Short mmCIF file of C-alpha atoms and ligand atoms in Angstrom, two decimals:
data_model
loop_
_atom_site.label_atom_id
_atom_site.label_comp_id
_atom_site.label_asym_id
_atom_site.label_seq_id
_atom_site.Cartn_x
_atom_site.Cartn_y
_atom_site.Cartn_z
CA MET A 11 56.85 57.01 -38.70
CA SER A 12 56.77 53.86 -36.73
CA MET A 13 54.11 52.68 -34.44
CA TYR A 14 54.89 51.69 -30.98
CA VAL A 15 52.29 49.55 -29.16
CA ALA A 16 52.23 49.67 -25.60
CA GLY A 17 51.41 46.39 -23.83
CA SER A 18 51.00 44.66 -26.93
CA ILE A 19 53.31 42.18 -25.70
CA ASN A 20 53.52 40.54 -21.97
CA TRP A 21 57.29 40.62 -21.01
CA THR A 22 57.61 37.85 -18.15
CA ALA A 23 60.17 36.88 -16.02
CA ALA A 24 61.23 34.76 -18.51
CA HIS A 25 61.59 37.18 -21.04
CA ALA A 26 63.75 39.12 -18.74
CA GLU A 27 65.69 36.36 -17.99
CA GLN A 28 66.39 35.61 -21.69
CA GLY A 29 67.33 39.17 -22.66
CA MET A 30 65.72 40.77 -26.09
CA GLN A 31 67.03 41.50 -29.31
CA LEU A 32 66.83 44.65 -29.77
CA LEU A 33 67.19 46.96 -33.26
CA VAL A 34 69.60 49.84 -33.30
CA ARG A 35 66.94 52.76 -34.50
CA SER A 36 69.70 55.68 -34.87
CA ILE A 37 72.90 56.51 -33.56
CA THR A 38 73.84 60.07 -32.28
CA GLN A 39 77.04 62.08 -31.67
CA GLU A 40 76.05 63.74 -28.65
CA ALA A 41 79.62 65.10 -27.52
CA LEU A 42 83.68 64.45 -27.94
CA GLY A 43 83.94 60.53 -27.93
CA ILE A 44 80.22 59.99 -26.63
CA ARG A 45 77.47 58.49 -28.76
CA THR A 46 73.98 57.37 -27.90
CA PHE A 47 72.37 54.35 -29.33
CA GLU A 48 68.69 54.08 -29.71
CA LEU A 49 67.47 50.52 -29.09
CA VAL A 50 63.72 49.55 -30.28
CA HIS A 51 62.07 46.32 -30.39
CA PRO A 52 62.26 45.19 -33.92
CA HIS A 53 58.48 44.90 -34.15
CA ARG A 54 57.91 48.29 -32.46
CA ASN A 55 56.43 46.16 -29.12
CA ALA A 56 56.86 48.27 -26.26
CA LEU A 57 59.87 47.48 -24.12
CA PRO A 58 59.89 46.25 -20.26
CA ALA A 59 59.18 49.33 -18.04
CA PHE A 60 62.16 50.78 -16.13
CA GLU A 61 62.45 53.43 -13.45
CA ALA A 62 64.94 56.00 -13.33
CA GLY A 63 68.75 55.00 -12.55
CA ALA A 64 68.09 51.67 -13.97
CA HIS A 65 70.96 49.80 -16.54
CA VAL A 66 70.73 46.87 -19.09
CA ASP A 67 73.57 44.42 -19.87
CA VAL A 68 74.38 44.94 -23.58
CA GLN A 69 76.32 42.21 -25.70
CA VAL A 70 79.05 43.92 -27.81
CA PRO A 71 79.35 42.43 -31.02
CA GLY A 72 82.28 39.89 -30.68
CA GLY A 73 83.15 41.71 -27.20
CA PRO A 74 81.93 41.51 -23.76
CA VAL A 75 78.72 42.10 -21.98
CA ARG A 76 78.46 45.85 -20.72
CA GLN A 77 76.18 47.57 -18.52
CA TYR A 78 74.91 50.95 -19.73
CA SER A 79 72.25 53.21 -17.83
CA LEU A 80 69.23 54.11 -19.89
CA CYS A 81 69.27 57.71 -20.09
CA ASN A 82 65.76 58.69 -21.58
CA ALA A 83 62.54 59.21 -19.95
CA PRO A 84 61.28 56.14 -17.89
CA ALA A 85 57.92 56.71 -19.04
CA GLU A 86 58.81 56.26 -22.68
CA ARG A 87 58.09 52.63 -23.44
CA TYR A 88 58.90 52.34 -26.97
CA ARG A 89 62.68 52.77 -26.89
CA TYR A 90 65.70 52.40 -24.58
CA LEU A 91 68.63 55.07 -24.94
CA ILE A 92 72.32 54.47 -23.90
CA ALA A 93 74.84 56.61 -24.23
CA VAL A 94 78.45 55.17 -24.81
CA LEU A 95 81.92 56.84 -23.83
CA ARG A 96 84.57 55.85 -26.30
CA VAL A 97 87.75 54.79 -24.44
CA ASP A 98 90.41 53.68 -26.59
CA ARG A 99 92.33 52.02 -23.59
CA GLY A 100 89.53 50.47 -21.87
CA ARG A 101 88.27 46.96 -21.76
CA GLY A 102 87.09 46.90 -25.21
CA GLY A 103 83.00 47.56 -24.69
CA SER A 104 83.36 50.81 -25.58
CA THR A 105 85.09 50.53 -28.86
CA GLY A 106 83.25 47.65 -29.82
CA MET A 107 80.00 49.87 -29.77
CA HIS A 108 81.64 52.79 -31.73
CA GLN A 109 83.20 50.57 -34.26
CA HIS A 110 80.93 48.00 -35.11
CA VAL A 111 77.56 48.77 -33.93
CA ASP A 112 75.71 50.33 -36.56
CA VAL A 113 72.12 51.31 -37.59
CA GLY A 114 69.89 48.57 -38.16
CA ASP A 115 71.96 46.09 -36.15
CA LEU A 116 70.25 43.79 -33.39
CA LEU A 117 71.58 43.61 -30.14
CA GLU A 118 71.41 41.33 -27.11
CA VAL A 119 69.95 43.29 -24.15
CA SER A 120 68.89 42.68 -20.92
CA ALA A 121 65.82 43.51 -19.18
CA PRO A 122 66.65 46.60 -16.77
CA ARG A 123 67.87 46.47 -13.33
CA ASN A 124 67.96 48.95 -10.99
CA GLN A 125 70.65 49.31 -8.08
CA PHE A 126 70.28 53.16 -8.11
CA GLU A 127 66.83 54.12 -7.33
CA LEU A 128 65.40 58.05 -6.49
CA ALA A 129 64.33 57.62 -2.92
CA GLY A 130 60.82 58.01 -2.13
CA VAL A 131 61.34 59.48 0.93
CA ALA A 132 63.72 62.18 -0.32
CA GLN A 133 62.05 65.81 -0.04
CA ARG A 134 65.30 67.14 -2.34
CA HIS A 135 67.24 65.56 -4.99
CA LEU A 136 70.77 66.46 -5.60
CA LEU A 137 72.60 65.04 -8.95
CA ILE A 138 76.23 65.34 -9.15
CA ALA A 139 77.40 63.75 -12.37
CA GLY A 140 80.86 63.56 -13.82
CA GLY A 141 81.24 62.79 -17.54
CA ILE A 142 79.38 59.78 -18.88
CA GLY A 143 78.21 59.64 -15.21
CA VAL A 144 75.45 62.20 -16.14
CA THR A 145 73.44 59.02 -17.97
CA PRO A 146 71.28 57.44 -15.20
CA LEU A 147 70.83 61.12 -13.58
CA LEU A 148 69.61 62.31 -16.88
CA ALA A 149 67.02 59.71 -16.44
CA MET A 150 66.39 61.06 -13.13
CA VAL A 151 66.30 64.45 -14.06
CA GLU A 152 63.18 63.31 -16.48
CA ALA A 153 61.44 61.48 -13.76
CA LEU A 154 61.82 64.29 -11.04
CA SER A 155 60.47 66.99 -13.83
CA ALA A 156 57.85 64.90 -15.03
CA ARG A 157 56.66 64.60 -11.00
CA GLN A 158 57.32 68.37 -10.06
CA ALA A 159 60.02 67.25 -7.61
CA ASP A 160 62.62 69.49 -6.30
CA PHE A 161 66.04 68.55 -7.69
CA ARG A 162 69.20 70.15 -8.77
CA LEU A 163 71.66 69.04 -11.36
CA VAL A 164 75.43 69.71 -11.16
CA TYR A 165 76.86 68.53 -14.29
CA CYS A 166 81.08 68.42 -14.51
CA THR A 167 82.70 67.73 -17.52
CA ARG A 168 86.31 69.11 -19.01
CA SER A 169 84.54 71.24 -21.44
CA ILE A 170 81.41 72.25 -23.27
CA ASP A 171 82.46 69.98 -26.19
CA HIS A 172 82.76 67.02 -23.65
CA THR A 173 79.36 68.02 -22.04
CA ALA A 174 76.16 65.99 -23.73
CA PHE A 175 72.48 66.37 -23.77
CA THR A 176 72.81 70.10 -23.49
CA ASP A 177 69.81 70.25 -25.59
CA ARG A 178 67.40 67.92 -23.11
CA LEU A 179 68.80 69.95 -20.11
CA GLU A 180 68.55 73.54 -22.05
CA GLU A 181 65.09 74.19 -20.51
CA HIS A 182 66.47 72.93 -16.91
CA LEU A 183 69.84 75.24 -17.22
CA ARG A 184 67.48 78.40 -18.14
CA ALA A 185 65.52 77.64 -14.93
CA GLY A 186 68.54 76.88 -12.64
CA ARG A 187 67.64 73.45 -11.78
CA VAL A 188 70.78 72.41 -13.56
CA SER A 189 74.45 73.95 -13.60
CA LEU A 190 77.44 73.03 -15.81
CA HIS A 191 81.05 72.96 -14.53
CA HIS A 192 84.07 72.68 -16.54
CA ASP A 193 87.41 72.29 -15.22
CA ASP A 194 89.09 72.40 -18.51
CA GLY A 195 91.20 69.36 -17.12
CA ASP A 196 92.78 71.69 -14.54
CA PRO A 197 92.32 69.63 -11.33
CA THR A 198 92.43 73.04 -9.13
CA ARG A 199 89.05 73.87 -11.10
CA ALA A 200 87.01 70.91 -10.08
CA LEU A 201 83.92 71.62 -8.32
CA ASP A 202 83.96 73.27 -5.11
CA LEU A 203 82.17 70.21 -3.45
CA LEU A 204 82.24 71.67 0.00
CA ALA A 205 80.27 75.17 -0.81
CA LEU A 206 77.79 72.93 -2.71
CA LEU A 207 76.92 70.63 0.29
CA ALA A 208 76.86 73.59 2.78
CA ARG A 209 74.19 74.91 0.81
CA GLN A 210 71.89 71.88 1.09
CA GLU A 211 68.93 71.57 3.56
CA ASP A 212 67.95 68.64 5.67
CA GLY A 213 65.98 65.83 3.78
CA THR A 214 68.48 66.30 0.53
CA HIS A 215 69.05 62.92 -1.05
CA LEU A 216 72.37 63.25 -3.02
CA TYR A 217 72.79 60.74 -6.12
CA CYS A 218 76.42 60.43 -7.63
CA CYS A 219 77.89 58.72 -10.62
CA GLY A 220 80.98 59.61 -12.45
CA PRO A 221 84.79 59.05 -12.27
CA ALA A 222 86.29 57.50 -9.07
CA GLY A 223 87.73 60.54 -7.74
CA LEU A 224 84.64 62.34 -7.89
CA MET A 225 82.82 59.71 -6.30
CA GLN A 226 85.59 59.52 -3.75
CA ALA A 227 85.11 63.21 -2.94
CA VAL A 228 81.50 63.25 -2.65
CA LYS A 229 81.91 60.17 -0.37
CA ASN A 230 84.45 61.49 2.07
CA ALA A 231 82.48 65.25 2.03
CA THR A 232 78.75 63.28 2.85
CA ALA A 233 80.64 61.05 5.46
CA HIS A 234 78.33 62.96 7.99
CA TRP A 235 74.88 62.61 6.07
CA ALA A 236 72.06 60.37 7.50
CA VAL A 237 72.79 56.57 6.78
CA GLY A 238 70.78 55.96 3.22
CA SER A 239 70.83 59.56 2.24
CA VAL A 240 73.84 59.25 -0.55
CA HIS A 241 73.53 57.17 -3.44
CA PHE A 242 76.22 55.94 -5.76
CA GLU A 243 76.15 54.47 -9.28
CA TYR A 244 79.78 52.73 -10.17
CA PHE A 245 79.84 52.19 -14.04
CA ALA A 246 83.40 51.19 -13.80
CA PRO A 247 85.69 49.21 -11.29
CA SER A 248 88.38 51.37 -9.69
CA SER A 249 91.49 50.70 -8.33
CA ALA A 250 89.63 49.84 -4.91
CA SER A 251 88.18 46.36 -6.43
CA THR A 252 91.95 45.20 -6.54
CA ALA A 253 91.62 41.79 -4.53
CA PRO A 254 93.44 41.75 -1.20
CA ALA A 255 95.49 39.38 -0.38
CA ASP A 256 94.13 36.92 1.50
CA GLY A 257 97.06 34.09 2.11
CA ASP A 258 96.35 30.95 0.86
CA GLY A 259 92.94 31.33 -0.15
CA PHE A 260 89.66 29.97 1.95
CA GLU A 261 87.08 27.35 1.17
CA VAL A 262 83.65 28.02 -0.06
CA ARG A 263 81.13 25.70 0.96
CA LEU A 264 77.82 25.07 -0.55
CA ALA A 265 75.11 24.41 2.25
CA ARG A 266 72.53 23.06 0.16
CA SER A 267 74.18 21.01 -2.18
CA GLY A 268 77.16 20.13 0.28
CA GLY A 269 80.04 21.07 -2.21
CA SER A 270 83.15 22.32 -0.77
CA TYR A 271 86.08 24.14 -2.75
CA HIS A 272 89.18 25.70 -2.57
CA VAL A 273 89.54 29.40 -3.37
CA PRO A 274 93.00 30.40 -4.31
CA PRO A 275 94.35 33.61 -4.15
CA GLY A 276 93.80 35.00 -7.74
CA ARG A 277 90.44 33.42 -8.74
CA SER A 278 87.11 34.15 -7.66
CA ILE A 279 84.64 32.25 -5.97
CA ILE A 280 82.71 32.21 -9.44
CA ASP A 281 85.76 30.81 -11.56
CA VAL A 282 85.97 27.98 -9.01
CA LEU A 283 82.40 27.21 -8.85
CA ARG A 284 82.09 27.09 -12.61
CA ALA A 285 85.10 24.79 -12.74
CA ASN A 286 83.21 22.59 -10.47
CA GLY A 287 80.58 22.54 -12.91
CA VAL A 288 78.42 25.10 -10.51
CA ALA A 289 76.28 27.07 -12.55
CA CYS A 290 76.82 30.92 -12.00
CA GLU A 291 74.67 33.59 -13.30
CA THR A 292 76.95 36.46 -13.75
CA SER A 293 77.14 39.54 -15.90
CA CYS A 294 79.48 42.41 -15.35
CA GLU A 295 81.79 39.91 -13.23
CA ALA A 296 83.73 43.39 -11.61
CA GLY A 297 81.41 44.15 -8.61
CA VAL A 298 79.24 46.50 -10.26
CA CYS A 299 75.38 44.91 -11.55
CA GLY A 300 74.76 42.53 -8.30
CA THR A 301 73.80 39.79 -10.51
CA CYS A 302 75.54 37.36 -8.70
CA ARG A 303 74.06 38.55 -5.40
CA THR A 304 74.29 35.23 -3.25
CA PRO A 305 73.05 35.08 0.61
CA TYR A 306 75.72 33.69 3.10
CA LEU A 307 75.05 31.81 6.13
CA GLU A 308 78.46 31.61 7.95
CA GLY A 309 81.81 33.27 7.32
CA THR A 310 83.46 37.02 7.23
CA PRO A 311 83.30 37.86 3.59
CA LEU A 312 85.57 40.51 2.20
CA HIS A 313 83.37 42.58 0.20
CA GLN A 314 84.53 44.41 -2.86
CA ASP A 315 81.79 45.62 -4.94
CA PHE A 316 80.04 48.83 -5.61
CA VAL A 317 76.55 47.50 -5.01
CA LEU A 318 75.83 46.23 -1.43
CA THR A 319 74.91 48.69 1.24
CA SER A 320 76.41 47.93 4.47
CA GLN A 321 73.19 46.23 5.69
CA GLU A 322 72.89 44.04 3.01
CA GLN A 323 76.49 42.87 3.44
CA THR A 324 75.56 41.39 6.66
CA LYS A 325 73.64 38.98 4.42
CA PHE A 326 74.73 38.81 1.12
CA VAL A 327 77.96 38.50 -1.25
CA LEU A 328 78.78 39.07 -4.92
CA ILE A 329 80.59 36.24 -5.30
CA CYS A 330 82.27 37.58 -8.40
CA CYS A 331 84.50 39.58 -6.70
CA ALA A 332 84.40 38.85 -3.06
CA ARG A 333 86.79 37.26 -0.78
CA SER A 334 86.90 35.89 2.66
CA SER A 335 88.88 36.83 5.88
CA SER A 336 87.95 33.57 7.63
CA ALA A 337 88.80 30.17 6.17
CA VAL A 338 85.40 28.79 5.48
CA LEU A 339 82.62 30.96 3.75
CA VAL A 340 79.31 29.08 3.64
CA LEU A 341 76.58 30.37 1.13
CA ASP A 342 73.14 29.23 0.95
CA ARG A 343 72.88 27.75 -2.05
S1 LIG B 518 78.59 39.81 -11.94
FE1 LIG B 518 78.22 41.74 -11.53
S2 LIG B 518 78.53 42.02 -9.47
FE2 LIG B 518 78.97 40.16 -9.83
#
């Protein structure tokens, strides 16, 4: 049996920046097209702690960097568990994980980051998952269950064969804290969101992760909910991320270094800065991870990310995807 030594390594900010090489200890087929990858430290050291809702960046062998939510219990320090749905016509990350990663391989993994945290003020938690979007919510189920909080998970999939983690959810299914909804691919059998939301009491916080259609439906149905009580985790860019036309582009200025660069249509701020020798830290480059968050001082950004709250948008911009409706956008860097 392997030994895991909690606290035997002092993870610092530098470690977090550098990422880690983690060993693939096991791979499990969880449902149709879904595999979990159990990642541990090669010397069985404890891993950096994470909170429910966190994700890590994984360097897919020979492919892109992809973000995957951690779906094991946050109290577990000896492993990270990620689940990957194979999408054959995707951007290459999931097929790379399914085809090129084996037990015993080492993967480059970042420290956990969290933009989908449980709200400390919530009296009740309603979790709505669609398909592989269940992964961050599964960690939430573990965390909420451990603290005996009031929660309910509604997990929507096409069929029972497409439903992962039923073994881990079994006890909660029996207790009525988790319910499954299968639509068999028929849109007319989609979850009755309005009926579900009509039963929610004041003080409930809602967390949703799933396909763009489900997220949009939840967004529409909760438009009247209190600000800050509905939380989304976007795990892939939707069509909404299509760059808007901005004429001839705009100018980006760096307040501290004094640089000034033209950002033409079709190129991102990051592209332009890098081309001019300005180092930029990024990960997803799709507006879903928050790594490129940058404060701005002047101008009117056209935000196109899935991360910033409307309050944060008044101060920060994600420069991998944002554009500008003003002629000049001044960044505080
Ligand atoms: S790099 Fe991920 S949001 Fe910009």
